Amino acid sequence: MKSFDEYLSDAEQAHGHLCAGQVLGVRLAMLGLEKLGMDDPQGKDRKRLVTFVEIDRCATDAVAVVTGCRLGKRALKFRDWGKMAATFVDVESGRAIRVAAKESSKALAREMHPEIGNKNQQQMLAYREMSDEDLFATQWVKVELPPEEFPGFKAERITCEKCGEGINFRREVRSEGKVVCRGCAGESYYTPAD
Ligand SMILES: [Zn+2]
Ligand SMILES: [Zn+2]
């Protein structure tokens, strides 16, 4: 495990700037890993960890930096709940811890540093100084992780019977007697432009 300051500097580089979200995200991920007893998430523990993030803001980048979990490794799962929280799953032991930033931490930051007018600067300093208990709520949880959600899972690709595009690892849908992709099944996020 690197130190808080080392991770923060890595996060600043990966994210493009230093902000309160980086401080929060680094601490959130370090706390989750500590609870799971993982001290080498990018080394010996790298195949043990899957992370669910519940927000797509600044802190998410910091969580990815500390955990080493990436979308491209299928180790980072995004659930768009708009909540400053993440769940860290040890796939070896099945243990999982959800860490959520307390909404009260913003007001506490104001109380701790009323002399700092800039909110980002105020939170950046206060989030460094606050205790884990003031900053976060933690909960042991169970996460059902089907085989195809595991980073290393491999299975045959199949072809969508409507559009003909290839589909990976059990992401196909059965619809009206056909095996189709989620787009053709009606879940599409796009429509043709013309
Ligand atoms: Zn940011
Ligand atoms: Zn299709």
Coordinates of N, CA and C and ligand atoms in Angstrom, one line a residue:
M1 N 0.9 -1.2 0.0 CA 0.0 0.0 0.0 C 0.9 1.2 0.0
K2 N 0.5 2.2 -0.9 CA 1.3 3.5 -0.8 C 0.7 4.3 0.3
S3 N 1.3 5.5 0.5 CA 0.8 6.4 1.5 C -0.3 7.2 0.9
F4 N -1.1 7.9 1.8 CA -2.2 8.7 1.3 C -1.6 9.8 0.3
D5 N -0.5 10.4 0.7 CA 0.0 11.5 -0.2 C 0.5 10.9 -1.6
E6 N 1.0 9.7 -1.6 CA 1.5 9.1 -2.8 C 0.2 8.9 -3.7
Y7 N -0.8 8.3 -3.1 CA -2.0 8.0 -3.9 C -2.7 9.3 -4.4
L8 N -2.6 10.3 -3.5 CA -3.2 11.6 -3.9 C -2.5 12.2 -5.1
S9 N -1.2 12.1 -5.1 CA -0.5 12.6 -6.2 C -0.7 11.8 -7.5
D10 N -0.8 10.4 -7.4 CA -1.2 9.6 -8.5 C -2.6 10.0 -9.0
A11 N -3.5 10.2 -8.1 CA -4.9 10.6 -8.5 C -4.9 11.9 -9.2
E12 N -4.2 12.9 -8.7 CA -4.1 14.2 -9.3 C -3.7 14.0 -10.8
Q13 N -2.6 13.2 -11.0 CA -2.1 13.0 -12.3 C -3.1 12.4 -13.2
A14 N -3.8 11.3 -12.7 CA -4.7 10.5 -13.5 C -6.0 11.4 -13.8
H15 N -6.4 12.2 -12.9 CA -7.7 12.9 -13.0 C -7.5 14.2 -13.7
G16 N -6.3 14.8 -13.6 CA -6.1 16.0 -14.3 C -6.0 17.2 -13.4
H17 N -6.6 17.1 -12.3 CA -6.4 18.2 -11.3 C -6.6 17.7 -9.9
L18 N -6.2 18.5 -8.9 CA -6.4 18.1 -7.5 C -7.6 18.8 -7.0
C19 N -8.5 18.0 -6.4 CA -9.8 18.6 -5.9 C -10.2 17.8 -4.7
A20 N -11.3 18.3 -4.1 CA -11.8 17.7 -2.9 C -12.2 16.2 -3.2
G21 N -12.7 16.0 -4.4 CA -13.1 14.7 -4.8 C -12.0 13.7 -4.8
Q22 N -10.8 14.1 -5.1 CA -9.6 13.2 -5.1 C -9.3 12.8 -3.7
V23 N -9.3 13.8 -2.8 CA -9.0 13.5 -1.4 C -10.0 12.5 -0.8
L24 N -11.3 12.8 -1.1 CA -12.4 11.9 -0.7 C -12.3 10.5 -1.3
G25 N -12.0 10.5 -2.6 CA -12.0 9.2 -3.3 C -10.8 8.3 -2.8
V26 N -9.6 9.0 -2.6 CA -8.4 8.2 -2.1 C -8.7 7.7 -0.7
R27 N -9.3 8.5 0.2 CA -9.6 8.0 1.5 C -10.6 7.0 1.5
L28 N -11.6 7.1 0.7 CA -12.7 6.1 0.7 C -12.2 4.8 0.2
A29 N -11.3 4.8 -0.8 CA -10.8 3.5 -1.3 C -9.8 2.9 -0.3
M30 N -9.0 3.8 0.3 CA -8.0 3.2 1.3 C -8.7 2.6 2.5
L31 N -9.8 3.2 2.9 CA -10.6 2.7 4.0 C -11.2 1.3 3.7
G32 N -11.8 1.2 2.5 CA -12.4 0.0 2.0 C -11.4 -1.1 2.0
L33 N -10.2 -0.9 1.4 CA -9.1 -1.9 1.3 C -8.6 -2.3 2.7
E34 N -8.5 -1.3 3.6 CA -8.0 -1.6 4.9 C -9.0 -2.5 5.6
K35 N -10.3 -2.3 5.5 CA -11.3 -3.1 6.1 C -11.2 -4.5 5.6
L36 N -10.9 -4.7 4.3 CA -10.8 -6.0 3.7 C -9.5 -6.7 4.0
G37 N -8.6 -5.9 4.5 CA -7.3 -6.4 4.8 C -6.4 -6.6 3.6
M38 N -6.7 -5.8 2.6 CA -5.8 -5.9 1.3 C -4.8 -4.8 1.4
D39 N -3.5 -5.1 1.3 CA -2.5 -4.1 1.4 C -1.8 -3.9 0.1
D40 N -2.1 -4.7 -0.9 CA -1.4 -4.6 -2.2 C -2.3 -4.8 -3.4
P41 N -3.3 -3.9 -3.5 CA -4.3 -4.0 -4.5 C -3.8 -4.1 -6.0
Q42 N -2.6 -3.5 -6.2 CA -2.1 -3.5 -7.6 C -1.1 -4.6 -7.8
G43 N -0.8 -5.3 -6.7 CA 0.2 -6.4 -6.7 C -0.4 -7.7 -6.4
K44 N -0.1 -8.3 -5.3 CA -0.5 -9.7 -5.0 C -2.1 -9.8 -4.8
D45 N -2.7 -8.7 -4.5 CA -4.2 -8.8 -4.3 C -5.0 -8.4 -5.5
R46 N -4.3 -8.2 -6.7 CA -5.0 -7.5 -7.8 C -6.1 -8.4 -8.4
K47 N -6.0 -9.7 -8.2 CA -7.1 -10.5 -8.8 C -8.2 -10.8 -7.8
R48 N -8.0 -10.3 -6.6 CA -9.0 -10.5 -5.6 C -10.1 -9.5 -5.5
L49 N -9.8 -8.3 -6.2 CA -10.7 -7.2 -5.9 C -11.6 -6.8 -7.1
V50 N -12.8 -6.6 -6.8 CA -13.8 -6.0 -7.7 C -14.4 -4.8 -7.0
T51 N -14.5 -3.7 -7.7 CA -15.1 -2.5 -7.1 C -16.3 -2.0 -7.8
F52 N -17.4 -1.7 -7.0 CA -18.6 -1.1 -7.6 C -18.5 0.4 -7.2
V53 N -18.7 1.3 -8.1 CA -18.8 2.7 -7.8 C -20.2 3.2 -8.1
E54 N -20.7 4.1 -7.3 CA -22.1 4.6 -7.5 C -22.3 6.0 -8.0
I55 N -21.1 6.6 -8.4 CA -21.2 7.9 -8.9 C -20.1 8.1 -10.0
D56 N -20.4 9.0 -10.9 CA -19.4 9.3 -12.0 C -18.8 10.7 -11.9
R57 N -18.3 11.0 -10.7 CA -17.7 12.3 -10.4 C -16.3 12.1 -10.1
C58 N -15.7 13.2 -9.7 CA -14.2 13.3 -9.5 C -13.7 12.1 -8.7
A59 N -14.4 11.8 -7.6 CA -13.9 10.8 -6.6 C -13.7 9.4 -7.3
T60 N -14.6 9.1 -8.3 CA -14.5 7.8 -9.0 C -13.1 7.6 -9.6
D61 N -12.5 8.6 -10.1 CA -11.2 8.4 -10.7 C -10.2 8.1 -9.6
A62 N -10.3 8.7 -8.5 CA -9.4 8.4 -7.4 C -9.6 7.0 -6.9
V63 N -10.8 6.5 -6.8 CA -11.1 5.1 -6.4 C -10.4 4.1 -7.4
A64 N -10.5 4.4 -8.7 CA -9.8 3.6 -9.7 C -8.3 3.6 -9.5
V65 N -7.8 4.7 -9.2 CA -6.3 4.8 -9.0 C -5.8 4.0 -7.9
V66 N -6.5 4.1 -6.7 CA -6.0 3.4 -5.5 C -6.3 1.9 -5.7
T67 N -7.4 1.5 -6.2 CA -7.7 0.1 -6.3 C -7.1 -0.6 -7.5
G68 N -6.7 0.2 -8.5 CA -6.3 -0.4 -9.7 C -7.4 -1.1 -10.5
C69 N -8.6 -1.0 -10.1 CA -9.8 -1.6 -10.8 C -10.1 -0.7 -11.9
R70 N -10.2 -1.3 -13.1 CA -10.6 -0.5 -14.3 C -11.7 -1.1 -15.0
L71 N -12.5 -0.3 -15.8 CA -13.6 -0.8 -16.6 C -13.1 -1.8 -17.6
G72 N -11.9 -1.5 -18.2 CA -11.3 -2.4 -19.2 C -10.8 -3.7 -18.7
K73 N -10.8 -3.9 -17.4 CA -10.4 -5.1 -16.8 C -11.6 -5.8 -16.2
R74 N -12.8 -5.3 -16.4 CA -14.0 -5.8 -15.8 C -14.0 -5.8 -14.3
A75 N -13.1 -5.0 -13.7 CA -13.0 -5.0 -12.3 C -13.6 -3.8 -11.6
L76 N -14.0 -2.9 -12.5 CA -14.7 -1.7 -12.0 C -16.2 -1.7 -12.5
K77 N -17.1 -1.7 -11.6 CA -18.5 -1.7 -12.0 C -19.2 -0.4 -11.7
F78 N -19.9 0.1 -12.7 CA -20.5 1.4 -12.4 C -22.0 1.2 -12.3
R79 N -22.6 1.7 -11.2 CA -24.0 1.8 -10.9 C -24.4 3.2 -10.8
D80 N -25.2 3.7 -11.7 CA -25.4 5.2 -11.8 C -26.5 5.6 -10.7
W81 N -26.1 5.6 -9.5 CA -27.1 5.9 -8.4 C -26.8 7.4 -7.9
G82 N -25.8 8.0 -8.4 CA -25.6 9.4 -8.0 C -25.2 9.5 -6.5
K83 N -24.6 8.5 -6.0 CA -24.2 8.5 -4.5 C -22.7 8.4 -4.4
M84 N -22.2 9.2 -3.4 CA -20.8 9.1 -3.2 C -20.4 7.9 -2.4
A85 N -20.4 6.8 -3.0 CA -20.2 5.5 -2.3 C -19.5 4.5 -3.2
A86 N -18.9 3.5 -2.7 CA -18.3 2.4 -3.4 C -18.3 1.2 -2.6
T87 N -18.4 0.0 -3.2 CA -18.3 -1.2 -2.5 C -17.1 -2.0 -3.1
F88 N -16.4 -2.5 -2.1 CA -15.1 -3.3 -2.5 C -15.4 -4.7 -2.2
V89 N -15.2 -5.6 -3.2 CA -15.5 -7.0 -3.0 C -14.3 -7.8 -3.1
D90 N -14.0 -8.6 -2.1 CA -12.9 -9.6 -2.1 C -13.5 -10.9 -2.7
V91 N -13.2 -11.1 -4.0 CA -13.8 -12.3 -4.7 C -13.3 -13.6 -4.2
E92 N -12.2 -13.6 -3.5 CA -11.7 -14.8 -2.9 C -12.5 -15.3 -1.7
S93 N -12.7 -14.3 -0.8 CA -13.3 -14.7 0.5 C -14.9 -14.4 0.4
G94 N -15.3 -13.6 -0.6 CA -16.7 -13.3 -0.7 C -17.1 -12.1 0.2
R95 N -16.1 -11.6 1.0 CA -16.5 -10.5 1.9 C -16.5 -9.2 1.0
A96 N -17.4 -8.3 1.4 CA -17.6 -7.0 0.7 C -17.9 -5.9 1.7
I97 N -17.3 -4.8 1.5 CA -17.6 -3.6 2.3 C -18.0 -2.4 1.5
R98 N -19.2 -1.8 1.9 CA -19.6 -0.6 1.2 C -19.2 0.6 2.1
V99 N -18.6 1.6 1.4 CA -18.2 2.8 2.1 C -18.9 4.0 1.4
A100 N -19.6 4.7 2.2 CA -20.3 5.9 1.7 C -19.9 7.2 2.4
A101 N -19.6 8.2 1.7 CA -19.3 9.5 2.3 C -20.6 10.1 3.0
K102 N -20.4 10.6 4.2 CA -21.5 11.1 4.9 C -21.9 12.5 4.4
E103 N -23.2 12.7 4.2 CA -23.6 14.0 3.7 C -23.2 15.1 4.7
S104 N -23.2 14.8 6.0 CA -22.9 15.7 7.0 C -21.4 16.2 6.9
S105 N -20.6 15.5 6.1 CA -19.2 15.9 6.1 C -19.0 17.3 5.5
K106 N -19.9 17.7 4.6 CA -19.8 19.1 4.0 C -20.0 20.2 5.0
A107 N -21.0 20.0 5.9 CA -21.3 21.0 6.9 C -20.2 21.0 7.9
L108 N -19.6 19.8 8.2 CA -18.5 19.7 9.1 C -17.3 20.4 8.6
A109 N -17.1 20.3 7.3 CA -15.9 21.0 6.7 C -16.1 22.5 6.8
R110 N -17.3 23.0 6.7 CA -17.6 24.4 6.9 C -17.3 24.9 8.4
E111 N -17.7 24.0 9.3 CA -17.4 24.3 10.7 C -15.9 24.2 11.0
M112 N -15.2 23.3 10.4 CA -13.8 23.1 10.7 C -13.0 24.3 10.1
H113 N -13.3 24.7 8.9 CA -12.5 25.8 8.3 C -13.4 26.9 7.7
P114 N -14.1 27.6 8.6 CA -14.9 28.8 8.2 C -14.0 29.9 7.5
E115 N -12.7 29.9 7.9 CA -11.8 30.9 7.3 C -11.5 30.7 5.9
I116 N -11.8 29.5 5.3 CA -11.5 29.3 3.9 C -12.8 29.5 3.1
G117 N -12.9 30.5 2.3 CA -14.1 30.9 1.5 C -14.4 29.9 0.4
N118 N -13.3 29.5 -0.3 CA -13.4 28.6 -1.4 C -13.8 27.2 -1.0
K119 N -15.0 26.7 -1.5 CA -15.5 25.5 -1.0 C -14.7 24.3 -1.3
N120 N -14.1 24.3 -2.5 CA -13.2 23.1 -2.8 C -12.0 23.1 -1.9
Q121 N -11.4 24.3 -1.7 CA -10.2 24.4 -0.8 C -10.6 24.0 0.6
Q122 N -11.7 24.4 1.0 CA -12.2 24.1 2.4 C -12.4 22.6 2.6
Q123 N -13.0 22.0 1.6 CA -13.3 20.6 1.7 C -12.0 19.8 1.6
M124 N -11.1 20.2 0.7 CA -9.9 19.5 0.4 C -9.1 19.4 1.8
L125 N -9.0 20.5 2.5 CA -8.3 20.5 3.8 C -9.0 19.7 4.8
A126 N -10.3 19.9 4.9 CA -11.1 19.3 6.0 C -11.2 17.8 5.8
Y127 N -11.3 17.3 4.5 CA -11.4 15.9 4.2 C -10.1 15.2 4.5
R128 N -9.0 15.9 4.5 CA -7.7 15.3 4.9 C -7.7 15.1 6.4
E129 N -8.3 16.1 7.2 CA -8.2 16.1 8.6 C -9.2 15.3 9.4
M130 N -10.4 15.1 8.7 CA -11.5 14.5 9.4 C -11.2 13.0 9.7
S131 N -11.8 12.5 10.8 CA -11.7 11.1 11.1 C -12.5 10.3 10.1
D132 N -12.1 9.0 10.0 CA -12.9 8.1 9.2 C -14.4 8.1 9.6
E133 N -14.6 8.1 10.9 CA -16.0 8.1 11.4 C -16.8 9.3 11.0
D134 N -16.2 10.5 11.0 CA -16.9 11.7 10.6 C -17.1 11.7 9.1
L135 N -16.2 11.1 8.4 CA -16.3 11.2 6.9 C -17.1 10.1 6.2
F136 N -17.1 8.9 6.8 CA -17.7 7.8 6.1 C -18.6 6.9 7.0
A137 N -19.5 6.3 6.3 CA -20.3 5.2 6.9 C -19.9 3.9 6.2
T138 N -19.7 2.9 7.0 CA -19.3 1.6 6.4 C -20.3 0.5 6.7
Q139 N -20.4 -0.4 5.8 CA -21.3 -1.5 6.1 C -20.8 -2.8 5.4
W140 N -20.8 -3.9 6.1 CA -20.5 -5.2 5.4 C -21.7 -5.6 4.7
V141 N -21.5 -6.0 3.4 CA -22.6 -6.4 2.5 C -22.3 -7.7 1.8
K142 N -23.3 -8.3 1.2 CA -23.1 -9.4 0.3 C -23.3 -8.9 -1.1
V143 N -22.4 -9.3 -2.1 CA -22.6 -9.0 -3.5 C -22.7 -10.2 -4.3
E144 N -23.8 -10.4 -5.0 CA -23.9 -11.6 -5.9 C -23.2 -11.3 -7.2
L145 N -22.2 -12.0 -7.4 CA -21.4 -11.8 -8.6 C -21.4 -13.0 -9.5
P146 N -22.2 -13.0 -10.6 CA -22.3 -14.1 -11.5 C -21.0 -14.3 -12.2
P147 N -20.7 -15.5 -12.7 CA -19.4 -15.8 -13.3 C -19.0 -14.8 -14.4
E148 N -19.9 -14.4 -15.2 CA -19.6 -13.5 -16.3 C -19.2 -12.1 -15.8
E149 N -19.4 -11.8 -14.5 CA -19.0 -10.5 -14.0 C -17.5 -10.5 -13.5
F150 N -16.9 -11.7 -13.4 CA -15.6 -11.8 -12.9 C -14.6 -11.3 -14.0
P151 N -13.5 -10.6 -13.5 CA -12.6 -10.1 -14.5 C -12.0 -11.1 -15.5
G152 N -11.7 -12.3 -15.1 CA -11.1 -13.3 -16.0 C -12.0 -14.2 -16.7
F153 N -13.3 -14.0 -16.6 CA -14.3 -15.0 -17.1 C -14.2 -15.0 -18.7
K154 N -14.2 -16.2 -19.2 CA -14.2 -16.2 -20.7 C -15.2 -17.2 -21.1
A155 N -15.9 -16.9 -22.2 CA -16.9 -17.8 -22.8 C -17.0 -17.5 -24.2
E156 N -17.7 -18.3 -25.0 CA -17.8 -18.1 -26.4 C -18.6 -16.8 -26.7
R157 N -18.2 -16.1 -27.7 CA -19.0 -15.0 -28.2 C -20.1 -15.5 -29.1
I158 N -21.2 -14.8 -29.1 CA -22.3 -15.2 -30.0 C -22.7 -14.0 -30.8
T159 N -23.5 -14.3 -31.9 CA -23.8 -13.3 -32.8 C -25.3 -12.9 -32.7
C160 N -25.6 -11.6 -32.7 CA -27.0 -11.2 -32.6 C -27.7 -11.6 -33.9
E161 N -28.9 -12.2 -33.7 CA -29.6 -12.6 -34.9 C -30.3 -11.5 -35.6
K162 N -30.3 -10.3 -35.0 CA -30.9 -9.2 -35.7 C -29.9 -8.3 -36.4
C163 N -28.9 -7.8 -35.7 CA -27.9 -6.9 -36.3 C -26.6 -7.5 -36.7
G164 N -26.4 -8.8 -36.3 CA -25.2 -9.5 -36.7 C -23.9 -9.1 -36.0
E165 N -24.0 -8.3 -35.0 CA -22.8 -7.9 -34.3 C -22.5 -8.9 -33.2
G166 N -21.2 -9.1 -32.9 CA -20.8 -10.1 -31.9 C -21.1 -9.6 -30.5
I167 N -21.4 -10.5 -29.6 CA -21.8 -10.2 -28.2 C -20.9 -11.1 -27.3
N168 N -20.4 -10.4 -26.3 CA -19.5 -11.1 -25.3 C -20.3 -11.8 -24.2
F169 N -19.8 -12.9 -23.7 CA -20.0 -13.4 -22.4 C -21.4 -13.2 -21.8
R170 N -22.4 -13.9 -22.3 CA -23.7 -13.9 -21.6 C -24.3 -12.5 -21.5
R171 N -24.0 -11.6 -22.5 CA -24.7 -10.3 -22.5 C -25.9 -10.4 -23.5
E172 N -26.1 -11.5 -24.1 CA -27.2 -11.6 -25.0 C -28.6 -11.7 -24.3
V173 N -29.6 -11.5 -25.1 CA -31.0 -11.5 -24.6 C -31.8 -12.4 -25.5
R174 N -32.8 -13.1 -24.9 CA -33.7 -13.9 -25.7 C -35.0 -13.1 -25.9
S175 N -35.3 -12.8 -27.1 CA -36.5 -11.9 -27.4 C -37.2 -12.5 -28.6
E176 N -38.5 -12.7 -28.4 CA -39.4 -13.3 -29.5 C -38.7 -14.5 -30.2
G177 N -38.2 -15.4 -29.4 CA -37.6 -16.6 -29.9 C -36.3 -16.4 -30.6
K178 N -35.7 -15.2 -30.5 CA -34.4 -15.0 -31.1 C -33.4 -14.6 -30.0
V179 N -32.1 -14.9 -30.4 CA -31.0 -14.5 -29.5 C -30.5 -13.2 -30.1
V180 N -30.7 -12.1 -29.3 CA -30.3 -10.8 -29.8 C -29.4 -10.0 -28.8
C181 N -28.9 -8.9 -29.3 CA -28.1 -8.0 -28.4 C -29.1 -7.1 -27.6
R182 N -28.6 -6.5 -26.6 CA -29.5 -5.6 -25.8 C -30.1 -4.5 -26.6
G183 N -29.3 -4.0 -27.5 CA -29.8 -2.9 -28.3 C -31.0 -3.3 -29.2
C184 N -30.8 -4.5 -29.8 CA -31.9 -4.9 -30.6 C -33.1 -5.4 -29.8
A185 N -32.8 -5.7 -28.5 CA -33.9 -6.1 -27.6 C -34.7 -4.9 -27.1
G186 N -34.3 -3.7 -27.5 CA -35.0 -2.5 -27.1 C -34.4 -1.7 -26.0
E187 N -33.2 -2.1 -25.6 CA -32.6 -1.3 -24.5 C -31.6 -0.2 -25.0
S188 N -31.7 0.1 -26.3 CA -30.7 0.9 -26.9 C -30.7 2.3 -26.3
Y189 N -29.5 2.9 -26.2 CA -29.3 4.3 -25.7 C -29.2 5.2 -26.9
Y190 N -29.3 4.7 -28.1 CA -29.2 5.5 -29.3 C -30.3 5.2 -30.3
T191 N -30.5 6.1 -31.2 CA -31.4 5.8 -32.4 C -30.7 6.3 -33.6
P192 N -30.9 5.7 -34.8 CA -30.2 6.1 -36.0 C -30.5 7.6 -36.3
A193 N -29.4 8.3 -36.7 CA -29.5 9.7 -36.9 C -30.3 10.1 -38.2
D194 N -30.4 9.1 -39.1 CA -31.2 9.5 -40.3 C -32.1 8.3 -40.8
Ligands
ZN1 ZN -12.0 16.8 -9.8
ZN2 ZN -28.3 -6.7 -32.3

